[in-house]
């Protein structure tokens, strides 16, 4: 079965770039372009992993993480934060908010793919995280 | 007859009245004379009015008697008061006119009268002194020191008595005390005044401080705004750059279809320039951080030769295009240095970049590394080119922020003028220095120094406490591994910094020393010198494994740690050795161990 990844990103070009990469690795994708729809899409689609931007319309990545971590069936879904913001301040904040990893843009494709693989492998050890 | 009688009666009455009036006058005059209010008397006589002054040879003595602070009285032999001064009257509390003619012993309290009588008798033989208690008419008591002495005169002798009121002394003490209290009050008053003045000064000082703070605040605010702006700009530039980067790499990886050799080359050029742009954006942020002292370095034990080789490898392609030969002259057995490998790589990249920019085709660039002759605590690294060189006047200015050397205008590519400025900041953070050799005419040599790693400095604190001498010690090794190859330097750096923090929490800072990361041959180690035996070290190892397993971000990034211990043999240290010798001995032992590849 294909692993489903939710990409939350308002830059459509970036969405496109990540989509090409991830599809080439055999993942199925769902996309949300703002903070509010990120939560509703996540509830509906139950992704195996979320790639999350921090700067978003209608809220921000931190708000999304706060909401997701409060939902019992989504709280264990791994989150990889991908942001152009300064990691010095934002990495600790993101990890504290529940992110599993912080990647600064621009990043190497291998970094993202490796992190997704590891995250899925680790969460695979917890069957309740996946439906 | 009757009328004659009446007439005589009237005259007698009139005479009596006149006589009474005179008597009253005389009495008043007497009183005035006794009171010293009268200086002279006018008497009507047969030869008209005559003036008699009362100024007599005894007058000064009378004045003295009246003015003195003691009571004085003259008595006849049986103790009747003949004269007393006002002070005497005041002490015994009776008017002087009542005292004159009364027995002096009657002034004393009934119990003291006999003693008084005895004093009087004694004094007739010469002198007598004694304390007596007098009772005043108002019933109060006065303690008096009476000095009596005989005044020989004919036909009978008299006595003179000086009475000193002892209760007066007490009064004086009281007075003194009250004066004292008054003084204290004044001192208190002055103290309060001083305090308030002090308070005022303090307030003024605080006001000044406030102004200073406000200035500082506004300066900080400006710096913050600038930082915010730069951080914002960098963020805004990064996002589109990120998309370019992603798509170029997608094309290069063939995800957009097969590409031919030419297309591949063009895409590689695009990628190189995208990376260059990323470097410039990083520089912008770094420059602002250097200004606000937020530039961070993470020093490790590293082989500077390795960093040089690594940096040079990534330059080969650039240099090949310009046909520049790149040479390295690295001294054998260079000591490990205490430096941030990524930052030193950044500095070297900048220097090589600069050298390449100003070097003509078919020239050579040489990187040298050796221990600094004048100070063996540093390693010197230099990059020498055969370019246009730097005029001596610009020697120092090239390290200034946003400075562009004049001839750099002719250079094919210009930067932001931040590269060397950031290099200088980074090197000075390491405790080293960077400079241009202005003696060279046929090119340019830029050099920098980095400190040699000293185990001694790190372990000195625990040796100072004597803990290492008494007990055995254990070396804990933590190797930080990545499931594949490290995807980027920055990710490895972040992982190492995370592991360092976690390990730091697992040791006892007074007893154990966590050495900085050792990065060698693409492997990354942490060493912990723990002042404990194998058993104690196992507790530390268990704690480390537990804490590391809690770091999910490390696991996601594919980072794992392998922890092992060994209890090495330590050469005996004598207690009577000097501190320096003890440190040296342990350091050389550890130094040997650190070079050994751990299993």
Short mmCIF file of C-alpha atoms in Angstrom, two decimals, chain B residues 8-285:
data_model
loop_
_atom_site.label_atom_id
_atom_site.label_comp_id
_atom_site.label_asym_id
_atom_site.label_seq_id
_atom_site.Cartn_x
_atom_site.Cartn_y
_atom_site.Cartn_z
CA UNK B 8 -3.43 117.94 119.32
CA UNK B 9 -4.89 114.56 118.42
CA UNK B 10 -5.00 115.49 114.73
CA UNK B 11 -1.41 116.71 114.85
CA UNK B 12 -0.32 113.53 116.57
CA UNK B 13 -2.12 111.47 113.96
CA UNK B 14 -0.52 113.43 111.17
CA UNK B 15 2.91 112.94 112.76
CA UNK B 16 2.23 109.27 113.10
CA UNK B 17 1.19 109.05 109.46
CA UNK B 18 4.35 110.86 108.33
CA UNK B 19 6.47 108.65 110.56
CA UNK B 20 4.81 105.54 109.13
CA UNK B 21 5.32 106.79 105.58
CA UNK B 22 9.02 107.37 106.27
CA UNK B 23 9.32 103.97 107.83
CA UNK B 24 7.83 102.43 104.67
CA UNK B 25 10.22 104.49 102.55
CA UNK B 26 13.15 103.35 104.62
CA UNK B 27 12.06 99.75 104.49
CA UNK B 28 11.80 100.00 100.68
CA UNK B 29 15.20 101.68 100.56
CA UNK B 30 16.67 98.92 102.75
CA UNK B 31 15.21 96.28 100.49
CA UNK B 32 16.57 98.07 97.46
CA UNK B 33 19.99 98.37 99.06
CA UNK B 34 19.99 94.69 100.06
CA UNK B 35 18.89 93.71 96.61
CA UNK B 36 21.76 95.70 95.13
CA UNK B 37 19.32 97.85 93.20
CA UNK B 38 20.48 101.07 94.80
CA UNK B 39 23.72 102.68 93.83
CA UNK B 40 23.32 105.93 95.79
CA UNK B 41 21.09 107.65 98.33
CA UNK B 42 20.16 111.37 98.42
CA UNK B 43 19.72 112.76 101.91
CA UNK B 44 18.25 116.20 102.67
CA UNK B 45 20.43 117.89 105.28
CA UNK B 46 20.89 121.35 106.72
CA UNK B 47 23.33 122.17 103.91
CA UNK B 48 20.89 121.11 101.23
CA UNK B 49 20.76 117.70 99.44
CA UNK B 50 23.74 115.36 99.84
CA UNK B 51 24.44 112.28 97.70
CA UNK B 52 25.93 109.18 99.27
CA UNK B 53 27.06 106.45 96.84
CA UNK B 54 27.01 102.90 98.08
CA UNK B 55 30.20 102.06 96.20
CA UNK B 56 32.43 100.72 98.92
CA UNK B 57 35.73 98.73 98.90
CA UNK B 58 33.68 95.60 99.71
CA UNK B 59 31.43 96.12 96.67
CA UNK B 60 33.37 93.80 94.29
CA UNK B 61 33.31 91.04 96.94
CA UNK B 62 29.61 91.53 97.44
CA UNK B 63 29.14 91.29 93.67
CA UNK B 64 31.23 88.13 93.60
CA UNK B 65 29.20 86.67 96.45
CA UNK B 66 25.96 87.49 94.68
CA UNK B 67 27.10 86.18 91.33
CA UNK B 68 28.80 82.97 92.42
CA UNK B 69 27.17 79.69 91.64
CA UNK B 70 27.48 78.44 95.24
CA UNK B 71 25.37 79.47 98.15
CA UNK B 72 27.27 81.57 100.71
CA UNK B 73 26.26 82.71 104.17
CA UNK B 74 27.92 84.26 107.20
CA UNK B 75 26.90 82.98 110.59
CA UNK B 76 27.61 83.99 114.15
CA UNK B 77 29.16 81.46 116.52
CA UNK B 78 25.84 79.93 117.53
CA UNK B 79 24.75 79.42 113.92
CA UNK B 80 22.42 82.35 113.38
CA UNK B 81 22.43 83.60 109.79
CA UNK B 82 23.78 87.12 109.55
CA UNK B 83 23.94 87.36 105.75
CA UNK B 84 23.29 85.10 102.78
CA UNK B 85 23.51 85.49 99.01
CA UNK B 86 20.62 84.91 96.61
CA UNK B 87 22.01 81.52 95.55
CA UNK B 88 21.95 80.33 99.18
CA UNK B 89 18.37 81.48 99.48
CA UNK B 90 17.53 79.70 96.25
CA UNK B 91 19.15 76.45 97.41
CA UNK B 92 17.19 76.37 100.66
CA UNK B 93 14.09 77.74 98.99
CA UNK B 94 13.43 80.74 101.26
CA UNK B 95 13.67 84.51 100.74
CA UNK B 96 16.90 86.01 102.15
CA UNK B 97 15.12 88.47 104.45
CA UNK B 98 13.43 85.56 106.18
CA UNK B 99 16.73 83.71 106.53
CA UNK B 100 18.65 86.51 108.18
CA UNK B 101 18.41 86.12 111.92
CA UNK B 102 17.17 82.52 111.86
CA UNK B 103 19.28 79.55 113.01
CA UNK B 104 20.96 77.80 110.13
CA UNK B 105 20.47 74.33 111.61
CA UNK B 106 16.70 74.78 111.24
CA UNK B 107 17.18 74.51 107.49
CA UNK B 108 18.34 70.93 107.71
CA UNK B 109 15.93 68.00 107.92
CA UNK B 110 15.25 66.94 111.52
CA UNK B 111 17.48 63.86 111.17
CA UNK B 112 20.39 65.92 109.83
CA UNK B 113 20.23 68.66 112.42
CA UNK B 114 22.43 66.95 114.99
CA UNK B 115 25.08 66.30 112.35
CA UNK B 116 24.84 69.92 111.31
CA UNK B 117 25.27 71.07 114.87
CA UNK B 118 28.36 68.93 115.17
CA UNK B 119 29.77 70.38 111.95
CA UNK B 120 29.25 73.87 113.36
CA UNK B 121 31.13 72.98 116.51
CA UNK B 122 33.92 71.35 114.54
CA UNK B 123 34.22 74.35 112.26
CA UNK B 124 34.82 76.65 115.21
CA UNK B 125 38.16 74.84 115.57
CA UNK B 126 39.00 75.68 111.95
CA UNK B 127 37.11 73.99 109.16
CA UNK B 128 34.42 71.34 108.61
CA UNK B 129 32.81 69.74 105.63
CA UNK B 130 29.83 67.50 105.29
CA UNK B 131 26.85 66.53 103.25
CA UNK B 132 23.54 67.75 104.60
CA UNK B 133 19.99 67.42 103.55
CA UNK B 134 18.02 70.66 103.62
CA UNK B 135 14.29 70.86 103.45
CA UNK B 136 12.69 73.67 101.48
CA UNK B 137 9.47 75.43 102.46
CA UNK B 138 7.67 73.68 99.66
CA UNK B 139 8.74 70.35 101.20
CA UNK B 140 11.27 69.36 98.55
CA UNK B 141 14.71 68.21 99.65
CA UNK B 142 18.09 69.59 98.62
CA UNK B 143 21.33 67.66 99.11
CA UNK B 144 24.04 70.12 99.96
CA UNK B 145 27.76 69.92 100.52
CA UNK B 146 28.43 72.41 103.28
CA UNK B 147 31.92 73.82 103.82
CA UNK B 148 32.21 75.75 107.05
CA UNK B 149 35.20 77.77 108.21
CA UNK B 150 35.78 80.01 111.14
CA UNK B 151 36.22 83.78 110.65
CA UNK B 152 38.27 84.99 113.59
CA UNK B 153 37.05 88.42 114.83
CA UNK B 154 36.89 90.36 118.09
CA UNK B 155 35.19 90.05 120.44
CA UNK B 156 33.44 86.93 119.16
CA UNK B 157 34.29 84.90 116.07
CA UNK B 158 31.85 84.09 113.27
CA UNK B 159 31.53 81.41 110.61
CA UNK B 160 31.23 81.44 106.89
CA UNK B 161 29.51 78.71 105.05
CA UNK B 162 29.62 77.72 101.36
CA UNK B 163 26.82 75.47 100.25
CA UNK B 164 27.17 73.49 97.00
CA UNK B 165 23.99 71.90 95.87
CA UNK B 166 24.75 68.28 95.00
CA UNK B 167 21.35 67.76 93.47
CA UNK B 168 22.44 70.64 91.23
CA UNK B 169 25.25 68.38 90.02
CA UNK B 170 22.65 65.83 89.24
CA UNK B 171 20.79 68.50 87.36
CA UNK B 172 23.95 69.24 85.50
CA UNK B 173 24.26 65.61 84.59
CA UNK B 174 20.69 65.76 83.43
CA UNK B 175 21.50 68.91 81.55
CA UNK B 176 24.46 67.21 79.96
CA UNK B 177 22.28 64.33 79.05
CA UNK B 178 19.72 66.63 77.57
CA UNK B 179 22.47 68.43 75.67
CA UNK B 180 23.66 65.08 74.51
CA UNK B 181 20.16 64.17 73.44
CA UNK B 182 19.89 67.49 71.68
CA UNK B 183 23.15 66.84 69.92
CA UNK B 184 22.00 63.40 68.93
CA UNK B 185 18.80 64.89 67.62
CA UNK B 186 20.80 67.34 65.56
CA UNK B 187 23.01 64.55 64.29
CA UNK B 188 19.90 62.60 63.42
CA UNK B 189 18.55 65.67 61.68
CA UNK B 190 21.75 66.12 59.70
CA UNK B 191 21.82 62.42 58.91
CA UNK B 192 18.30 62.67 57.58
CA UNK B 193 19.35 65.66 55.50
CA UNK B 194 22.33 63.72 54.16
CA UNK B 195 20.13 60.75 53.49
CA UNK B 196 17.68 62.83 51.56
CA UNK B 197 20.56 64.43 49.62
CA UNK B 198 21.84 60.94 48.97
CA UNK B 199 18.39 59.86 47.87
CA UNK B 200 18.24 62.80 45.52
CA UNK B 201 21.63 61.92 44.06
CA UNK B 202 20.47 58.34 43.68
CA UNK B 203 17.38 59.50 41.90
CA UNK B 204 19.46 61.66 39.59
CA UNK B 205 21.77 58.72 38.97
CA UNK B 206 18.81 56.51 38.24
CA UNK B 207 17.46 59.10 35.88
CA UNK B 208 20.81 59.04 34.07
CA UNK B 209 20.70 55.27 34.06
CA UNK B 210 17.20 55.43 32.67
CA UNK B 211 18.34 57.69 29.88
CA UNK B 212 21.20 55.30 29.21
CA UNK B 213 18.82 52.39 29.21
CA UNK B 214 16.49 54.22 26.87
CA UNK B 215 19.41 54.93 24.53
CA UNK B 216 20.56 51.34 24.77
CA UNK B 217 17.01 50.22 24.16
CA UNK B 218 16.64 52.37 21.09
CA UNK B 219 19.99 51.07 19.82
CA UNK B 220 18.87 47.50 20.47
CA UNK B 221 15.59 48.30 18.82
CA UNK B 222 17.43 49.54 15.74
CA UNK B 223 19.57 46.43 15.69
CA UNK B 224 16.48 44.31 16.14
CA UNK B 225 14.69 46.07 13.29
CA UNK B 226 17.69 45.63 11.04
CA UNK B 227 17.97 41.97 12.01
CA UNK B 228 14.28 41.49 11.47
CA UNK B 229 14.54 43.13 8.07
CA UNK B 230 17.50 41.00 7.04
CA UNK B 231 15.87 37.87 8.36
CA UNK B 232 12.71 38.78 6.46
CA UNK B 233 14.62 39.49 3.25
CA UNK B 234 16.56 36.28 3.60
CA UNK B 235 13.31 34.37 4.12
CA UNK B 236 11.66 36.01 1.13
CA UNK B 237 14.67 35.30 -1.09
CA UNK B 238 15.03 31.73 0.09
CA UNK B 239 11.51 30.65 -0.86
CA UNK B 240 11.74 31.27 -4.63
CA UNK B 241 15.36 30.13 -4.63
CA UNK B 242 14.20 26.93 -3.04
CA UNK B 243 11.81 26.31 -5.95
CA UNK B 244 14.58 26.98 -8.49
CA UNK B 245 16.86 24.63 -6.58
CA UNK B 246 14.22 21.90 -6.46
CA UNK B 247 13.35 22.01 -10.16
CA UNK B 248 16.95 22.17 -11.33
CA UNK B 249 17.71 19.13 -9.20
CA UNK B 250 14.58 17.38 -10.53
CA UNK B 251 15.78 17.95 -14.07
CA UNK B 252 19.35 16.91 -13.23
CA UNK B 253 18.05 13.70 -11.65
CA UNK B 254 16.15 12.93 -14.86
CA UNK B 255 12.70 13.16 -13.26
CA UNK B 256 11.61 15.44 -16.10
CA UNK B 257 12.85 13.06 -18.76
CA UNK B 258 16.24 12.12 -20.11
CA UNK B 259 18.72 15.01 -20.65
CA UNK B 260 21.73 15.16 -22.94
CA UNK B 261 25.25 16.14 -21.95
CA UNK B 262 24.86 19.81 -22.94
CA UNK B 263 21.60 20.15 -21.04
CA UNK B 264 23.22 18.53 -18.03
CA UNK B 265 26.10 21.03 -18.15
CA UNK B 266 23.73 24.02 -18.40
CA UNK B 267 21.68 22.74 -15.50
CA UNK B 268 24.83 22.25 -13.43
CA UNK B 269 25.77 25.87 -14.11
CA UNK B 270 22.30 26.94 -13.02
CA UNK B 271 22.64 24.82 -9.90
CA UNK B 272 26.08 26.24 -9.08
CA UNK B 273 24.73 29.77 -9.36
CA UNK B 274 21.68 28.94 -7.29
CA UNK B 275 24.04 27.64 -4.60
CA UNK B 276 26.11 30.80 -4.91
CA UNK B 277 22.98 32.86 -4.39
CA UNK B 278 22.15 30.77 -1.35
CA UNK B 279 25.66 31.48 -0.04
CA UNK B 280 25.12 35.22 -0.50
CA UNK B 281 21.82 35.10 1.37
CA UNK B 282 23.59 33.22 4.16
CA UNK B 283 26.29 35.91 4.13
CA UNK B 284 23.69 38.64 4.55
CA UNK B 285 22.33 36.97 7.65
#
